[in-house]
PDB file of C-alpha atoms in Angstrom:
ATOM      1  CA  UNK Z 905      -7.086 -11.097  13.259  1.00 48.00           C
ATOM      2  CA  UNK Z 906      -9.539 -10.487  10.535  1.00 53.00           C
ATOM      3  CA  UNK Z 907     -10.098  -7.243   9.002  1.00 76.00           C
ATOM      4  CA  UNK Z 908     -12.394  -5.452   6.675  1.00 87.00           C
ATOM      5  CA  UNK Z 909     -10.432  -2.934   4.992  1.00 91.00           C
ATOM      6  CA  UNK Z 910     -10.962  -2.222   1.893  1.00 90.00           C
ATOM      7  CA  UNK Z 911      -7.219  -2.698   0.036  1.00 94.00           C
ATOM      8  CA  UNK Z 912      -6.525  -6.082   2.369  1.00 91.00           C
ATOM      9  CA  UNK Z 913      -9.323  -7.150   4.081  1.00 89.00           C
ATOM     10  CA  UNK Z 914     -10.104 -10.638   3.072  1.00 87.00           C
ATOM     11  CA  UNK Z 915     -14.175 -10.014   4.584  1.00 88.00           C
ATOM     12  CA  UNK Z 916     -15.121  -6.790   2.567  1.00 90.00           C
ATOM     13  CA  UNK Z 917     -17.002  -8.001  -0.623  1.00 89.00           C
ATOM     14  CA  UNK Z 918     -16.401  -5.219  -2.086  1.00 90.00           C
ATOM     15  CA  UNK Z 919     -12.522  -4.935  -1.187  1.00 90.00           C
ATOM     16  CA  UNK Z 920      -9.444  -4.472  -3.415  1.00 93.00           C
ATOM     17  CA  UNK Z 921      -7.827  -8.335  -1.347  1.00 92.00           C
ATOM     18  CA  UNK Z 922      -4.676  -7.849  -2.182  1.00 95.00           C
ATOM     19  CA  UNK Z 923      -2.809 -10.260  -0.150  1.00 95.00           C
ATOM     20  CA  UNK Z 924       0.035  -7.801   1.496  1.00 96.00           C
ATOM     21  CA  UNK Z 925       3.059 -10.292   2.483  1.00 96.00           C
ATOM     22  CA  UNK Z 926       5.963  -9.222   4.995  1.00 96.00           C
ATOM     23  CA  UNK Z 927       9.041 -10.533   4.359  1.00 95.00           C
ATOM     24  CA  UNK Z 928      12.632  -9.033   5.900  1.00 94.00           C
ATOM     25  CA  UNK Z 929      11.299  -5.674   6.740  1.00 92.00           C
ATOM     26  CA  UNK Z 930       9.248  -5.012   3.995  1.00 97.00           C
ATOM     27  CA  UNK Z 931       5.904  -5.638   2.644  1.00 98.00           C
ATOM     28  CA  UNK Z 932       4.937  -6.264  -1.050  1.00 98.00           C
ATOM     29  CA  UNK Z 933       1.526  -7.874  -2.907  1.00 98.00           C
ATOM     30  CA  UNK Z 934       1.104  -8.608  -6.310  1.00 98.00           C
ATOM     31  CA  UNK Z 935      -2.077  -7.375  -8.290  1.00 97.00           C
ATOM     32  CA  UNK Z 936      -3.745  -7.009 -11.438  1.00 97.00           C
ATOM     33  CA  UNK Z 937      -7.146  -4.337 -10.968  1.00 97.00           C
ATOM     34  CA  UNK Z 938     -10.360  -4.872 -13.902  1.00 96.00           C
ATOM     35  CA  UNK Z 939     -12.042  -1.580 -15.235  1.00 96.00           C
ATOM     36  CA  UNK Z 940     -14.314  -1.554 -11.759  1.00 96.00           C
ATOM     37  CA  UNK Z 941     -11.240   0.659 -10.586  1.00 97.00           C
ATOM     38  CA  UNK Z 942     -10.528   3.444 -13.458  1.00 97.00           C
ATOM     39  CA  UNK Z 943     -11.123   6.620 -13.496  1.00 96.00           C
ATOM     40  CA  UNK Z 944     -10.144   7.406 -17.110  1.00 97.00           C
ATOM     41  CA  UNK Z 945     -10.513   4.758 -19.344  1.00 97.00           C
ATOM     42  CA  UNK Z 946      -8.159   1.509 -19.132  1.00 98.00           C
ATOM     43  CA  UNK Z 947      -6.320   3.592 -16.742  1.00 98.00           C
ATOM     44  CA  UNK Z 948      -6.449   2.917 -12.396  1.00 98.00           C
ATOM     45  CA  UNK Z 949      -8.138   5.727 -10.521  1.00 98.00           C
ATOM     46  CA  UNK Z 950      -5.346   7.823  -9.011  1.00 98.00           C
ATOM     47  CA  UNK Z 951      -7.534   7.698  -5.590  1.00 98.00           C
ATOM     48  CA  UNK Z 952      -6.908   3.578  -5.305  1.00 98.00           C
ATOM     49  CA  UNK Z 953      -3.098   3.801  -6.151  1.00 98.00           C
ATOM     50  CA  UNK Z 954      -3.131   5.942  -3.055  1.00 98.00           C
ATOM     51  CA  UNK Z 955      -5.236   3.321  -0.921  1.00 97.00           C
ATOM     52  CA  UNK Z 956      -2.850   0.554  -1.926  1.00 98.00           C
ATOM     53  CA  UNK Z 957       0.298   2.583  -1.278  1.00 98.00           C
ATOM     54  CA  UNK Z 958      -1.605   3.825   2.177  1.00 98.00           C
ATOM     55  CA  UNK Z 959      -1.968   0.170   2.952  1.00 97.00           C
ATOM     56  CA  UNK Z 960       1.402  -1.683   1.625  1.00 98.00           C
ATOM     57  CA  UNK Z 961       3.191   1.225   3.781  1.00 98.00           C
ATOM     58  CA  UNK Z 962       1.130   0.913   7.315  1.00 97.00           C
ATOM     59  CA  UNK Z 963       1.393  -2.872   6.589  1.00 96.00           C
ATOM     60  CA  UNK Z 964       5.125  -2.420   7.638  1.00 97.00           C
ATOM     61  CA  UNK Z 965       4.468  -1.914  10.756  1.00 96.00           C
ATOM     62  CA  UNK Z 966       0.732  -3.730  11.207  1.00 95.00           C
ATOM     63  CA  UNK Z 967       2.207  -6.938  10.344  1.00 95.00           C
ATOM     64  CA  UNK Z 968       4.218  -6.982  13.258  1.00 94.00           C
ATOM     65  CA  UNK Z 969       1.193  -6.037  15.316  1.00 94.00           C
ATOM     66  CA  UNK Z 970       1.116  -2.573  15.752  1.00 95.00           C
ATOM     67  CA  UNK Z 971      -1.895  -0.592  15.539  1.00 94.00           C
ATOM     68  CA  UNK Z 972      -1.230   2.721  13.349  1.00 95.00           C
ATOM     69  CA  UNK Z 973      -3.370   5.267  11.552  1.00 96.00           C
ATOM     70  CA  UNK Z 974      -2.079   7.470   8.728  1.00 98.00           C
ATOM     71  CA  UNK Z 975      -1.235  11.226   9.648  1.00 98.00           C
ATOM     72  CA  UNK Z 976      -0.244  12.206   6.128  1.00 98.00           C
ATOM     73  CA  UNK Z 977       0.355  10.931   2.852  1.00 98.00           C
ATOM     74  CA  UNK Z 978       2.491  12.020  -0.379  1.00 98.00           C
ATOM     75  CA  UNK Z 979       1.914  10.441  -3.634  1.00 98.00           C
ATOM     76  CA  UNK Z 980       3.764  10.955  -6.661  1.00 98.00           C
ATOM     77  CA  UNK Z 981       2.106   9.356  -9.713  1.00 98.00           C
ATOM     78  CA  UNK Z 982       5.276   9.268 -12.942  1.00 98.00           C
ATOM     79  CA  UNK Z 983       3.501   6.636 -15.521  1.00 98.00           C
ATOM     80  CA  UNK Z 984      -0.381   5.476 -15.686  1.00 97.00           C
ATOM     81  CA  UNK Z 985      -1.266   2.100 -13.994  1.00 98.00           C
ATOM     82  CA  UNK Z 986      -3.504   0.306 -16.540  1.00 98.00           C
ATOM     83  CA  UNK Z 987      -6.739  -1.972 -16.200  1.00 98.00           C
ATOM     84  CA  UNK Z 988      -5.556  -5.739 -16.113  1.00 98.00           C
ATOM     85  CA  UNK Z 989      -1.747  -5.027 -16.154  1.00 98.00           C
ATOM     86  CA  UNK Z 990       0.332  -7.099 -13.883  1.00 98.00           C
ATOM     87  CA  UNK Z 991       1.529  -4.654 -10.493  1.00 98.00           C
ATOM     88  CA  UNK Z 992       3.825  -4.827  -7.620  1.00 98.00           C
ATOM     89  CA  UNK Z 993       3.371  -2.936  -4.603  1.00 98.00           C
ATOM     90  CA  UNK Z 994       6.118  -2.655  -2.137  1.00 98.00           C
ATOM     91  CA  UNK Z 995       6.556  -0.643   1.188  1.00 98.00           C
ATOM     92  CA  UNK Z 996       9.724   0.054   3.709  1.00 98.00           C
ATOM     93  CA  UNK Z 997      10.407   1.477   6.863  1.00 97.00           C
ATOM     94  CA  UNK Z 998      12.302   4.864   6.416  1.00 97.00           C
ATOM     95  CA  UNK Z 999      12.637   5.822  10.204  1.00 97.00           C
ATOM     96  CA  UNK Z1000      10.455   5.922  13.703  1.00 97.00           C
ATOM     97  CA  UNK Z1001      10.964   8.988  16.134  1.00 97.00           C
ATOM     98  CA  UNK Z1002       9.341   8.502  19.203  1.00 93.00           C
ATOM     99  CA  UNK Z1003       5.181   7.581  17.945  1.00 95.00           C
ATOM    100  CA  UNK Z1004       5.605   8.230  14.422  1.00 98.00           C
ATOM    101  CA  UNK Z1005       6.440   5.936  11.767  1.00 98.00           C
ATOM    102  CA  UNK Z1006       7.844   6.806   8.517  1.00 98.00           C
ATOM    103  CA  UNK Z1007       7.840   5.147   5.259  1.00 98.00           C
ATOM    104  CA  UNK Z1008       8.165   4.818   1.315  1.00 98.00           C
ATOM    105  CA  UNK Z1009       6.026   2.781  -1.009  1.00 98.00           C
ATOM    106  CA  UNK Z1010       6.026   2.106  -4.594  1.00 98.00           C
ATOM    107  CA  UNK Z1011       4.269   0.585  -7.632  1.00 98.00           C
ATOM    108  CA  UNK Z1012       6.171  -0.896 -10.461  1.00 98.00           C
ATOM    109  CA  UNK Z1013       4.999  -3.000 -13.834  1.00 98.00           C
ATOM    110  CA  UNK Z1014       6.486  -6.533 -15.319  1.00 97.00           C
ATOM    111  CA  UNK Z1015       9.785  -4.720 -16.133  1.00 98.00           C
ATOM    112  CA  UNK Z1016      10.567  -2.919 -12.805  1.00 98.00           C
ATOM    113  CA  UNK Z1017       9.299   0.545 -14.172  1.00 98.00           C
ATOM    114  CA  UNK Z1018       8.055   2.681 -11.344  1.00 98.00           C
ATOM    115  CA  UNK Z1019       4.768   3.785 -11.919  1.00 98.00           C
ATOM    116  CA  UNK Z1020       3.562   5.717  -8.331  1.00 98.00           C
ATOM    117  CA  UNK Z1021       5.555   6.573  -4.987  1.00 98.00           C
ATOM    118  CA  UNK Z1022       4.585   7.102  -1.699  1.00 98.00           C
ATOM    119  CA  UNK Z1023       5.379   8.551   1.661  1.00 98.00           C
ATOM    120  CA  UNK Z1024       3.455   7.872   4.479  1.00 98.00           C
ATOM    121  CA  UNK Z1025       3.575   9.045   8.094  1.00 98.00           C
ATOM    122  CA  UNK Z1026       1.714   7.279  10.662  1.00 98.00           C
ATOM    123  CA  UNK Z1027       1.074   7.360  14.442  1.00 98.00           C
ATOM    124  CA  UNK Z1028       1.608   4.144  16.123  1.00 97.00           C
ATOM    125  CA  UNK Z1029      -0.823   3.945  19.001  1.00 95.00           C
ATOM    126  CA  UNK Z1030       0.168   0.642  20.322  1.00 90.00           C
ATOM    127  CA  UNK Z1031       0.283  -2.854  19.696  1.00 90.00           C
ATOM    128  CA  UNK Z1032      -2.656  -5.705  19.141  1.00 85.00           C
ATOM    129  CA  UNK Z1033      -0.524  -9.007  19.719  1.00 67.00           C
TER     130      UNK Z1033
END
């Protein structure tokens, strides 16, 4: 299935691409972001940290074929994410009661440093495989 959103989707020109990867319950995707995406100079907008931690935390859950949609997000950012510098995103299930998933994300550099967090809580409406 082909989508165009705009963190993963491979078909949106204008789209972030990262290519989100699910691997024993969690997702992760490596990227590096040019100055198209500051806000303050040589620094990521704050607004597409959130996307990508959105995204690497639905993608849980979506990559095993669920359709979700976010119901509320919680970002913490702790250290500026810089133009060109080398990222890891990375998102995990924390629980599901009844329709509602939970999860955590985070960003980190080269050295493991955490540079943004996440919590996400999303309704699962049903499945798409």
């Amino acid at each position: 299935m082909s989508f165009n959103c705009f963190v993963c989707g491979r078909e949106n020109p204008k789209g972030l691409k990262l290519n989100i990867q699910l691997k024993d319950g969690f997702t992760y995707a490596e990227f590096s972001l040019d100055k198209d995406y500051e806000g303050y100079p040589g620094i990521i907008h704050g607004g597409i940290i959130a996307a990508i931690l959105d995204d690497i935390m639905a993608n849980v859950k979506f990559l095993e074929g669920y359709i979700l949609y976010t119901v509320e997000l919680d970002i913490r950012y702790l250290k500026h994410c810089l133009v060109d510098q080398r990222l890891f995103a990375y998102g995990y299930q924390k629980d599901i009661k009844h329709n509602i998933f939970y999860a955590y994300g985070e960003i980190k550099d080269e050295s493991g440093e955490i540079k943004a967090t996440g919590f996400g809580k999303y309704f699962i409406k049903g499945v798409y495989k």
